[in-house]
Structure formats: structure tokens, C-alpha cells
């Protein structure tokens, strides 16, 4: 039952979260004691503070293409010091994840084919005494990752446990449209939804979006510059889902919208299907 | 004709752009499949979004002192998905550059002694299928850099092509002054111009600047603290060009100016030259 | 007298400061000429600009747990080009620090057991000619660190000198309270003071804080979520000192306070001590 993921390690350890660089540096001081510093990879430390759902989406995108067997440490942990458990997850592909059990790891686990969670037992981490109760990233997660990188199995770090999934309403497909959610507002102000790009018929050139009570025309395109300055655009994002953008502008500002907002898309019924009915 | 730059690689790959860390992380997942992670160097991922000209200036400053043979990946790419070509440039010093053909690479190519460009052919990159059309950094540039790092020549990645230069008006030298442009506003609010420091006579202690229609006295100095708090200063910047700064303050805020603004400097005619005339 | 710290190097070089990533990249170009890039570790480049005291506190927290023998380069240098000296400090644990002599290195030196300072002599750094006078990070500190990483002793880089300490008023312990200073406002808006957590009696559940002339009730707790949304909290921070926070909010905004502000804490006299007196 204990998964022997230690055999298939890539030797890489990635770091991601909302800690900012100064706190993240303190994880590195712990990790370099067992990990060659050249094997530590900074993903992002500036994820939106405390937004577990958005971070989970971005973390999956950042981490899922790394070689199997990589150790991913994720610290987006508003509940630190409270009841949520510190966990390590041995993924079936040989990767291991370390972080808080608040759902931030769940989409990545799924993308990596599932895994088994263990609740970190501070006594088994060989870590120095904790300073305060507010920084499990440094005091528990980094020591756990250091032990995994040194060859320990996740099962050696604590008892088996279940782990929390995110309860997100899935996007809904309609006859000529879809309803979904903004799951990420990126650096450029683009609004990334969870509506699969593949749901939009290939023949579509324009559609309408309804966000925050207002319906707008959207040009469906493949580049930000196609529609001209200031135009509201829809594109197939790099996440595989529909994205709303503004030519040379910021969709988040234009629509006054952000992560968590609902998005309704409607597109014309394809001609062929209309023809059959009439 | 095909440049055999593969022989002189430093083994280093640098990453720079305006993507932010979360998107940049996705390039790393691709690169570590052929590049030892310790050879990946983050330059900056927070360059001002979509500002090709300013990024070109900063990229040159960041990259030009790296060892010959380094691979530099630059992603400032507002035209992604559109007509601009994805390119690799084999520089004559053995370095290779990868990015969009929008001018962002041009000053660096020149600083490295020139080079030859090739248009990236997705079919020759051995890359996974693209997801969307908005992220050539992950889908084309990182795979291209991975192939170069593995020893491929730039000529193997696509057909030879020309590459775009930036059309910037050069700074103009006058009898006792100069006219130039702010090419970078840095983190501290300092305004970096393109006017060579060497144009300012060594004897100068004060000069005047005209920016956004207003003329101000500027103390010409060698340290930010020399002029006292709040004083407008001129210095020889670390880029080799004149910089405007404010003691313990931000010149960009004081002058209401930024990248792209024109700057006219005037300094007293040196005593010796005046003497000759009169 | 010359300390032979060269023998105990960890081989690691860390970089920290307020330069931002673009300027910091220029240090890396220098360093990779003698340091394997996998041994360069970015701590943080986004420390608050020019705030020497706060940076000194954060730098100590980031760097002090790295292996003995690490080289730490710190660039928070508002006085660059002026009278403050560029220095290297050979610490008694074998670590070496490089940066400006403005106090930013002092708390870290103390945490590492003390050390001996040397004033960097540009002529002994084997560095290229300086460009301007505003970037000693690139022109002096990086070359000095490169030489140290290559095995040179700090004593070989210039004459012995003293180094500046920070003159900070120490926190004061009172009968049932303490007076201290906010030394760091972190990314989450938490206010980190210099008042040792150990001064707060274990039995305390609530206390009062006086900041910027206003007294407020504070719940003393061990997690940010314990007090409910919007509640003012006191916790033992990860720095070993008292921290003020707001549940799901930002204490810096709520209290209108930041680094440098004085904090007075008062807690109930423990029952046992009260009993003795009466």
C-alpha cells in the first residue's frame, strides 16, 4: 500500500505559492541541505494571496508538464496554524506534492493521475524546532520535501489520510453556448474561464458574453491584435479554455470582473444544424 | 552559410520577458527535459507588459555580458498568434536568441556582433501539440531553445529569414546640449535616456532639462545622495547613458514622465571654448 | 589576522536586495563567469526600495539558515556613488557577505557569530571598467563575490576596516506589556514587530495594542483564521517576534501603520502574580 515513489524521482524540486520571495527564500535555506541548489526551481511566489481556488488552477498549469517524479512544494496556506492538515501526496506517476490540505494540490494530483496522501507528522521530519505557528512552509513543508528529495517515501512522513478536493461548479454546455467561471485573471488582465475551447464550434467568428449582468459582443479570434485596439476578444487560451481579452487593453478592467465571476457565452447556431430543423 | 554555433555553447539558457512568473514556469517545464535545471537562469519576468522598445533596451543590458554561447529566450510578444514570425537568431559570437520577430531581440543581436535569423518551423521543433494560439513562449520558443541546448543548430529549426530592427530616433548631439528619449523608467523611478554620458563635458556641474514642456535645473552629480532630498539630479547611468533622478524620490513621478518621452539637455558652454570665440 | 574563510565555503552564492530582477540579472552575468549557475540562489530582489533597516531584518531572516560558508550578496544601496564604503565581511562561521557598509549586513553578521570587514579595493577585483557610478552591485559587489567564490579570501580584496551597525532602539519589556517597533510589513499586510514572542505569557488570550495613537483590543492566537474575519490578531511570528494581523485582511491597512511605527502592547497581569501581591 505504501507507494514506492522514491524510485522514480526526477531529482527536481519546484516551489510555488503566494509567500513572496522573502518568505520563499527561507524554504530554500532548508532545502539546500539535501537538494543540490541547481535542482530547485522557482515557479511563482507571487500568486494572489490566500486565493486557494485560483492558485490551484495556476499551480496545475505550472507543474503538470514537469518530468514525472518531480517534487512540487506549494504554499498557499491561509489556514496555517489552524485545523487544515499539512500533507504530502505520492502521485501515481512518481511525483510528490507537499503543502496544506486545503484543495490547492487537488487539481494537480488529478492531472498527474491521482495519488495517495499522508498527513505530515512533525516528529518524523527531522526538522529544527518550529518558530511560531505561522510558517509551515519553512517549518514543515520544506523539511518534508527535503526528506523526499533525499529518498524517503511519503508514507514515511506520517499516517495515510484522505485529501480535500475543491468543490467547483463545473462549466455547463448548452445548445449554442456555455456557462462557466473566471478561474484566473492573468498578469495582462486576461480573464481565463473554465469553459473548454473545444466547445466553441470551429465556424464561430463572433459570440456574446454575459458577465456581471452585462451582455457584450465578443470577436472570436486567434490573436490579441486581430480585433484592433480596445476590442473585446475571445480566444482559446493556453490553458485549453476560453479566455476573454481586450486588444492592447485589460479585459479585467473593461468588464470590472475577476476570478470567481460567472461567464455566459452564446454563439450562433451553426447553419447546418439550423438547416436540418427547418 | 549555416552557422555552426552549436560548437561554442556556454550551456546556459536565460529567460526574460513580460510573462510574469506563472507563465514563465511553463517554459521551464519544457526546458528541463533537455537542459540541466541549474543551467536555466531567470533574468526578469516582470518587464513592462507589451512594451517592446523598453524591453529591448533592458534585455540587451541584462543579457549582453553573459558568456558567449549562451541561449537567451525572450518573450515580450503582444503580437502572438498574429503575423509576426517566431525566430531564432544565431549570433556571430556563438550565442543564440529565441523569441518573436518584433524588434525585441534586435539591440541584443547588435551588441553581440550581429547574427543570422531563422524562422521557427513548428514541425521541426519536436514539440507537443500547441494548446491555443496565445502562448508561443511555451509552445514554440521553449521547444526551440531546448533543441538548441541539446546541440541543434539554429539553421535546423527553420528557413533563413531577415529580422526586424527597432526604428528608434537616435539621440542628437548639439553644441552645448543633446536631445534624446527616455528609454527606460526603472524600479526606483529613475528615467534612463539614450543620451551617451560621454557627451556631457567633464567640467559640467549643472545643466537644464526640458521634459514634457517644462524646463528644470538639474544638478550633474555621481551619487543619488549628493544633491539632498528632493533635488533633481543628472547622473551617468549604469547603461552608459544620462539618467534623471530625484534625491530620495522618484524622477518619473516628479516630472510626470516615462518611457518614450523626449528629453532636451543643455549645459553651459565650457569656459575654454567660450574663450576662443570671444 | 586574515581569516581563512576560503576553506569552508559551501559553494553557494545568494543574491538579495531592492534592485528588481532586471538589475539583479546584470550581477548574474558577472557571477556565472566563476560560479556554476546552479549554485546561484535568488533570495529576493523586491525588498522595499532604499529601506536599509527593514531590508537588514529581512535579509537576516532569509540568509541566516543557509549552510555555513555561503556567500551572501546584498544590494540595498541608496548611498551608491557616495561616501559609504563597499565591503566584504568574513564571518566567523566561514560565510562571507558582500554589500554596502550602510548597516544592511549588520544583523546578519551578528546572527552568523560576528565577522571581520574589508573595504573593497576596485583594483583588486579583476573587474571590467565601471560604467557610471550608480551600480556597485554589478561593478564591485558581483566581481568581489565572484573572486570569493573562486577561493579568494576577503582579506585579499581590500584593507581591513570596521563596519556600521544599525542604531535601532531595542524593544523594552514592562511588567505586563512591552514597547517595540514595526520592523517589517510583509506581503500579506502583517506587521512584524521586534518584541520577542517569549515575552508574552503563555496564559494570555487577549491583549491591547497602541499604534499611531490608537488603542485596540487584540486577540492573542496561533492562526490567522482563529479570530474570524476582520478581527485584529496577535501571533508569534515566524521571526520569533510578535506580529499583528487581521483575519482575512491586512493589518497594515487597518491600522494605517507600517515599518518604523512604534507599538505598545499590554496584557493582563497573570493571576498568580496578582495573587501574590494582594
Short mmCIF file of N, CA, C and O in Angstrom, two decimals, chain C residues 3 5-6 9-10 12-16 27 31 43 55-56 59-76 85-120 125 137 140-149 152-155 157-158 161-165:
data_model
loop_
_atom_site.label_atom_id
_atom_site.label_comp_id
_atom_site.label_asym_id
_atom_site.label_seq_id
_atom_site.Cartn_x
_atom_site.Cartn_y
_atom_site.Cartn_z
N UNK C 3 41.40 36.10 7.90
CA UNK C 3 40.61 34.90 8.17
C UNK C 3 40.58 33.98 6.96
O UNK C 3 40.26 34.41 5.87
N UNK C 5 38.65 32.01 5.50
CA UNK C 5 37.30 31.50 5.33
C UNK C 5 37.18 30.70 4.04
O UNK C 5 36.24 29.94 3.87
N UNK C 6 38.13 30.87 3.15
CA UNK C 6 38.05 30.18 1.87
C UNK C 6 37.98 28.67 2.03
O UNK C 6 37.46 27.98 1.16
N UNK C 9 33.95 27.06 2.43
CA UNK C 9 32.87 27.54 1.59
C UNK C 9 31.86 26.44 1.27
O UNK C 9 32.25 25.30 1.01
N UNK C 10 30.55 26.82 1.25
CA UNK C 10 29.51 25.87 0.87
C UNK C 10 29.39 25.78 -0.65
O UNK C 10 28.75 24.90 -1.18
N UNK C 12 27.83 28.01 -2.32
CA UNK C 12 26.59 28.71 -2.69
C UNK C 12 26.80 30.22 -2.66
O UNK C 12 27.54 30.74 -1.83
N UNK C 13 26.11 30.89 -3.58
CA UNK C 13 26.09 32.35 -3.59
C UNK C 13 24.64 32.79 -3.63
O UNK C 13 23.91 32.40 -4.55
N UNK C 14 24.20 33.56 -2.65
CA UNK C 14 22.83 34.07 -2.69
C UNK C 14 22.82 35.55 -3.06
O UNK C 14 23.79 36.27 -2.82
N UNK C 15 21.73 35.97 -3.67
CA UNK C 15 21.56 37.36 -4.09
C UNK C 15 20.28 37.91 -3.48
O UNK C 15 19.22 37.29 -3.57
N UNK C 16 20.39 39.10 -2.90
CA UNK C 16 19.21 39.74 -2.31
C UNK C 16 19.32 41.24 -2.42
O UNK C 16 20.43 41.78 -2.46
N UNK C 27 24.06 41.31 -12.28
CA UNK C 27 25.02 40.69 -11.35
C UNK C 27 25.28 39.24 -11.75
O UNK C 27 26.39 38.74 -11.65
N UNK C 31 28.64 36.93 -12.26
CA UNK C 31 28.91 35.81 -11.35
C UNK C 31 29.10 34.49 -12.07
O UNK C 31 29.92 33.66 -11.66
N UNK C 43 17.38 35.08 -3.57
CA UNK C 43 16.55 35.19 -2.37
C UNK C 43 15.38 36.11 -2.71
O UNK C 43 14.28 35.65 -2.99
N UNK C 55 15.25 46.10 5.26
CA UNK C 55 15.97 45.11 4.47
C UNK C 55 16.92 44.30 5.35
O UNK C 55 17.04 43.08 5.18
N UNK C 56 17.57 44.96 6.28
CA UNK C 56 18.51 44.25 7.17
C UNK C 56 17.79 43.16 7.95
O UNK C 56 18.32 42.06 8.12
N UNK C 59 16.78 40.40 5.35
CA UNK C 59 17.98 39.69 4.87
C UNK C 59 18.46 38.69 5.91
O UNK C 59 18.81 37.55 5.58
N UNK C 60 18.48 39.12 7.17
CA UNK C 60 18.91 38.18 8.21
C UNK C 60 18.01 36.95 8.22
O UNK C 60 18.48 35.80 8.27
N UNK C 61 16.68 37.17 8.14
CA UNK C 61 15.76 36.04 8.18
C UNK C 61 15.96 35.11 6.99
O UNK C 61 15.88 33.89 7.10
N UNK C 62 16.21 35.70 5.82
CA UNK C 62 16.37 34.88 4.61
C UNK C 62 17.66 34.09 4.63
O UNK C 62 17.72 32.94 4.19
N UNK C 63 18.74 34.72 5.09
CA UNK C 63 20.08 34.16 4.88
C UNK C 63 20.61 33.33 6.03
O UNK C 63 21.47 32.47 5.83
N UNK C 64 20.11 33.56 7.25
CA UNK C 64 20.83 33.01 8.40
C UNK C 64 20.80 31.50 8.49
O UNK C 64 21.65 30.91 9.15
N UNK C 65 19.85 30.84 7.86
CA UNK C 65 19.79 29.38 7.96
C UNK C 65 20.50 28.67 6.81
O UNK C 65 20.46 27.44 6.72
N UNK C 66 21.11 29.41 5.89
CA UNK C 66 21.87 28.75 4.83
C UNK C 66 23.12 28.10 5.43
O UNK C 66 23.58 28.49 6.50
N UNK C 67 23.65 27.10 4.74
CA UNK C 67 24.83 26.43 5.28
C UNK C 67 25.98 27.41 5.54
O UNK C 67 26.17 28.37 4.79
N UNK C 68 26.74 27.16 6.59
CA UNK C 68 27.93 27.97 6.84
C UNK C 68 28.82 27.93 5.61
O UNK C 68 28.91 26.92 4.93
N UNK C 69 29.45 29.04 5.33
CA UNK C 69 30.34 29.08 4.18
C UNK C 69 29.68 29.61 2.93
O UNK C 69 30.31 29.72 1.88
N UNK C 70 28.40 29.99 3.01
CA UNK C 70 27.72 30.57 1.86
C UNK C 70 28.14 32.03 1.68
O UNK C 70 28.44 32.72 2.65
N UNK C 71 28.17 32.47 0.44
CA UNK C 71 28.45 33.88 0.13
C UNK C 71 27.13 34.59 -0.11
O UNK C 71 26.36 34.17 -0.98
N UNK C 72 26.86 35.63 0.64
CA UNK C 72 25.61 36.37 0.51
C UNK C 72 25.90 37.77 -0.05
O UNK C 72 26.63 38.54 0.58
N UNK C 73 25.33 38.08 -1.19
CA UNK C 73 25.49 39.40 -1.80
C UNK C 73 24.20 40.19 -1.56
O UNK C 73 23.11 39.71 -1.90
N UNK C 74 24.31 41.34 -0.94
CA UNK C 74 23.14 42.14 -0.57
C UNK C 74 23.28 43.53 -1.15
O UNK C 74 24.24 44.25 -0.87
N UNK C 75 22.30 43.92 -1.99
CA UNK C 75 22.38 45.23 -2.61
C UNK C 75 21.12 46.04 -2.28
O UNK C 75 20.09 45.94 -2.96
N UNK C 76 21.19 46.77 -1.18
CA UNK C 76 20.21 47.80 -0.83
C UNK C 76 21.08 49.00 -0.55
O UNK C 76 21.72 49.06 0.49
N UNK C 85 31.25 52.91 2.24
CA UNK C 85 32.24 52.03 1.62
C UNK C 85 31.59 50.77 1.06
O UNK C 85 30.59 50.30 1.59
N UNK C 86 32.14 50.22 -0.01
CA UNK C 86 31.77 48.86 -0.44
C UNK C 86 32.62 47.89 0.39
O UNK C 86 33.83 48.08 0.51
N UNK C 87 31.99 46.88 0.98
CA UNK C 87 32.74 45.99 1.88
C UNK C 87 32.44 44.51 1.62
O UNK C 87 31.42 44.16 1.03
N UNK C 88 33.36 43.70 2.09
CA UNK C 88 33.13 42.25 2.24
C UNK C 88 33.40 41.92 3.70
O UNK C 88 34.31 42.49 4.30
N UNK C 89 32.58 41.04 4.25
CA UNK C 89 32.76 40.64 5.65
C UNK C 89 32.99 39.15 5.70
O UNK C 89 32.19 38.36 5.19
N UNK C 90 34.13 38.78 6.28
CA UNK C 90 34.41 37.35 6.51
C UNK C 90 33.81 36.98 7.86
O UNK C 90 34.28 37.46 8.90
N UNK C 91 32.75 36.18 7.84
CA UNK C 91 32.08 35.81 9.10
C UNK C 91 32.82 34.65 9.75
O UNK C 91 33.46 33.84 9.08
N UNK C 92 32.69 34.58 11.05
CA UNK C 92 33.44 33.57 11.79
C UNK C 92 32.97 32.15 11.48
O UNK C 92 33.68 31.19 11.75
N UNK C 93 31.77 32.01 10.91
CA UNK C 93 31.31 30.66 10.56
C UNK C 93 31.75 30.25 9.16
O UNK C 93 31.37 29.19 8.68
N UNK C 94 32.55 31.10 8.50
CA UNK C 94 33.02 30.75 7.16
C UNK C 94 32.21 31.38 6.05
O UNK C 94 32.59 31.35 4.88
N UNK C 95 31.05 31.96 6.39
CA UNK C 95 30.25 32.66 5.38
C UNK C 95 30.95 33.98 5.03
O UNK C 95 31.79 34.48 5.78
N UNK C 96 30.59 34.54 3.89
CA UNK C 96 31.10 35.86 3.52
C UNK C 96 29.93 36.70 3.03
O UNK C 96 29.04 36.19 2.34
N UNK C 97 29.94 37.96 3.39
CA UNK C 97 28.89 38.88 2.98
C UNK C 97 29.53 39.98 2.14
O UNK C 97 30.63 40.42 2.42
N UNK C 98 28.80 40.42 1.11
CA UNK C 98 29.30 41.49 0.26
C UNK C 98 28.18 42.50 0.06
O UNK C 98 27.03 42.11 -0.22
N UNK C 99 28.48 43.77 0.22
CA UNK C 99 27.46 44.79 0.04
C UNK C 99 27.96 46.14 0.50
O UNK C 99 29.15 46.33 0.76
N UNK C 100 27.06 47.11 0.59
CA UNK C 100 27.44 48.44 1.05
C UNK C 100 27.52 48.50 2.57
O UNK C 100 26.79 47.79 3.26
N UNK C 101 28.39 49.36 3.08
CA UNK C 101 28.53 49.49 4.53
C UNK C 101 27.54 50.53 5.06
O UNK C 101 27.91 51.62 5.48
N UNK C 102 26.28 50.18 5.01
CA UNK C 102 25.25 51.10 5.50
C UNK C 102 24.40 50.46 6.60
O UNK C 102 23.35 50.98 6.95
N UNK C 103 24.84 49.33 7.10
CA UNK C 103 24.12 48.66 8.16
C UNK C 103 23.28 47.49 7.69
O UNK C 103 22.83 46.67 8.50
N UNK C 104 23.05 47.37 6.39
CA UNK C 104 22.16 46.31 5.90
C UNK C 104 22.71 44.92 6.18
O UNK C 104 21.95 43.95 6.28
N UNK C 105 24.02 44.80 6.33
CA UNK C 105 24.62 43.49 6.59
C UNK C 105 24.73 43.18 8.08
O UNK C 105 24.92 42.02 8.47
N UNK C 106 24.60 44.20 8.93
CA UNK C 106 24.98 44.05 10.33
C UNK C 106 24.18 42.99 11.10
O UNK C 106 24.78 42.16 11.78
N UNK C 107 22.84 42.97 11.01
CA UNK C 107 22.13 41.93 11.77
C UNK C 107 22.50 40.51 11.33
O UNK C 107 22.57 39.60 12.14
N UNK C 108 22.76 40.33 10.04
CA UNK C 108 23.15 39.01 9.56
C UNK C 108 24.52 38.62 10.09
O UNK C 108 24.73 37.47 10.52
N UNK C 109 25.46 39.54 10.08
CA UNK C 109 26.79 39.25 10.65
C UNK C 109 26.64 38.76 12.08
O UNK C 109 27.23 37.75 12.48
N UNK C 110 25.83 39.48 12.83
CA UNK C 110 25.65 39.13 14.24
C UNK C 110 25.04 37.73 14.37
O UNK C 110 25.49 36.91 15.19
N UNK C 111 24.03 37.44 13.53
CA UNK C 111 23.38 36.13 13.58
C UNK C 111 24.36 35.01 13.22
O UNK C 111 24.20 33.86 13.67
N UNK C 112 25.35 35.33 12.41
CA UNK C 112 26.33 34.31 12.00
C UNK C 112 27.53 34.27 12.92
O UNK C 112 28.54 33.64 12.61
N UNK C 113 27.48 35.00 14.03
CA UNK C 113 28.55 34.88 15.02
C UNK C 113 29.63 35.94 14.90
O UNK C 113 30.71 35.79 15.49
N UNK C 114 29.36 36.99 14.14
CA UNK C 114 30.34 38.06 14.01
C UNK C 114 31.27 37.84 12.84
O UNK C 114 31.26 36.78 12.21
N UNK C 115 32.06 38.87 12.53
CA UNK C 115 32.98 38.76 11.40
C UNK C 115 33.87 39.97 11.29
O UNK C 115 33.78 40.91 12.09
N UNK C 116 34.72 39.94 10.30
CA UNK C 116 35.72 40.99 10.09
C UNK C 116 35.51 41.59 8.71
O UNK C 116 35.35 40.85 7.73
N UNK C 117 35.49 42.92 8.63
CA UNK C 117 35.17 43.59 7.37
C UNK C 117 36.42 44.07 6.63
O UNK C 117 37.43 44.42 7.25
N UNK C 118 36.32 44.08 5.31
CA UNK C 118 37.37 44.60 4.45
C UNK C 118 36.76 45.54 3.44
O UNK C 118 35.70 45.24 2.87
N UNK C 119 37.41 46.67 3.23
CA UNK C 119 36.89 47.65 2.26
C UNK C 119 37.32 47.23 0.86
O UNK C 119 38.51 47.09 0.58
N UNK C 120 36.36 47.05 -0.03
CA UNK C 120 36.69 46.56 -1.37
C UNK C 120 37.53 47.58 -2.12
O UNK C 120 37.17 48.75 -2.23
N UNK C 125 39.83 43.65 -7.70
CA UNK C 125 38.67 42.82 -8.01
C UNK C 125 38.73 42.14 -9.37
O UNK C 125 37.88 41.32 -9.70
N UNK C 137 26.59 47.22 -7.34
CA UNK C 137 26.17 45.81 -7.30
C UNK C 137 26.79 45.03 -8.43
O UNK C 137 27.39 43.96 -8.23
N UNK C 140 31.11 46.24 -8.52
CA UNK C 140 32.03 45.91 -7.42
C UNK C 140 31.60 44.65 -6.66
O UNK C 140 32.41 43.76 -6.43
N UNK C 141 30.32 44.60 -6.25
CA UNK C 141 29.92 43.50 -5.36
C UNK C 141 29.93 42.16 -6.09
O UNK C 141 30.40 41.16 -5.54
N UNK C 142 29.39 42.12 -7.31
CA UNK C 142 29.40 40.85 -8.04
C UNK C 142 30.82 40.39 -8.35
O UNK C 142 31.15 39.22 -8.13
N UNK C 143 31.70 41.28 -8.82
CA UNK C 143 33.10 40.83 -9.01
C UNK C 143 33.75 40.35 -7.71
O UNK C 143 34.51 39.37 -7.72
N UNK C 144 33.45 41.04 -6.61
CA UNK C 144 34.03 40.60 -5.33
C UNK C 144 33.52 39.21 -4.96
O UNK C 144 34.30 38.34 -4.55
N UNK C 145 32.21 39.00 -5.12
CA UNK C 145 31.66 37.68 -4.80
C UNK C 145 32.22 36.62 -5.73
O UNK C 145 32.46 35.47 -5.32
N UNK C 146 32.42 36.98 -6.98
CA UNK C 146 33.00 36.03 -7.93
C UNK C 146 34.40 35.61 -7.48
O UNK C 146 34.75 34.43 -7.55
N UNK C 147 35.17 36.57 -6.99
CA UNK C 147 36.52 36.22 -6.53
C UNK C 147 36.46 35.35 -5.27
O UNK C 147 37.20 34.39 -5.12
N UNK C 148 35.56 35.69 -4.35
CA UNK C 148 35.41 34.87 -3.15
C UNK C 148 34.99 33.45 -3.51
O UNK C 148 35.51 32.47 -2.97
N UNK C 149 34.06 33.35 -4.47
CA UNK C 149 33.58 32.03 -4.88
C UNK C 149 34.69 31.22 -5.53
O UNK C 149 34.70 29.99 -5.47
N UNK C 152 39.21 33.14 -3.28
CA UNK C 152 39.95 34.23 -2.65
C UNK C 152 39.44 34.47 -1.23
O UNK C 152 38.27 34.25 -0.92
N UNK C 153 40.33 34.95 -0.38
CA UNK C 153 39.92 35.35 0.95
C UNK C 153 39.45 36.80 0.92
O UNK C 153 39.95 37.60 0.12
N UNK C 154 38.53 37.14 1.80
CA UNK C 154 38.04 38.52 1.86
C UNK C 154 39.20 39.49 2.08
O UNK C 154 39.23 40.60 1.53
N UNK C 155 40.20 39.05 2.85
CA UNK C 155 41.34 39.93 3.14
C UNK C 155 42.11 40.29 1.88
O UNK C 155 42.86 41.28 1.87
N UNK C 157 40.78 41.30 -0.82
CA UNK C 157 40.00 42.23 -1.65
C UNK C 157 40.14 43.68 -1.21
O UNK C 157 39.60 44.58 -1.87
N UNK C 158 40.82 43.92 -0.11
CA UNK C 158 41.00 45.30 0.32
C UNK C 158 41.42 45.36 1.78
O UNK C 158 41.52 44.33 2.45
N UNK C 161 38.71 47.01 7.76
CA UNK C 161 38.00 48.21 8.18
C UNK C 161 36.97 47.81 9.23
O UNK C 161 36.78 46.63 9.52
N UNK C 162 36.34 48.79 9.84
CA UNK C 162 35.21 48.50 10.72
C UNK C 162 33.95 48.52 9.87
O UNK C 162 33.98 48.93 8.72
N UNK C 163 32.84 48.06 10.40
CA UNK C 163 31.59 48.17 9.64
C UNK C 163 30.48 48.73 10.51
O UNK C 163 30.51 48.62 11.74
N UNK C 164 29.51 49.31 9.85
CA UNK C 164 28.47 50.06 10.54
C UNK C 164 27.39 49.15 11.10
O UNK C 164 26.93 48.25 10.42
N UNK C 165 26.99 49.42 12.33
CA UNK C 165 25.83 48.76 12.90
C UNK C 165 24.60 49.64 12.69
O UNK C 165 24.73 50.83 12.47
#
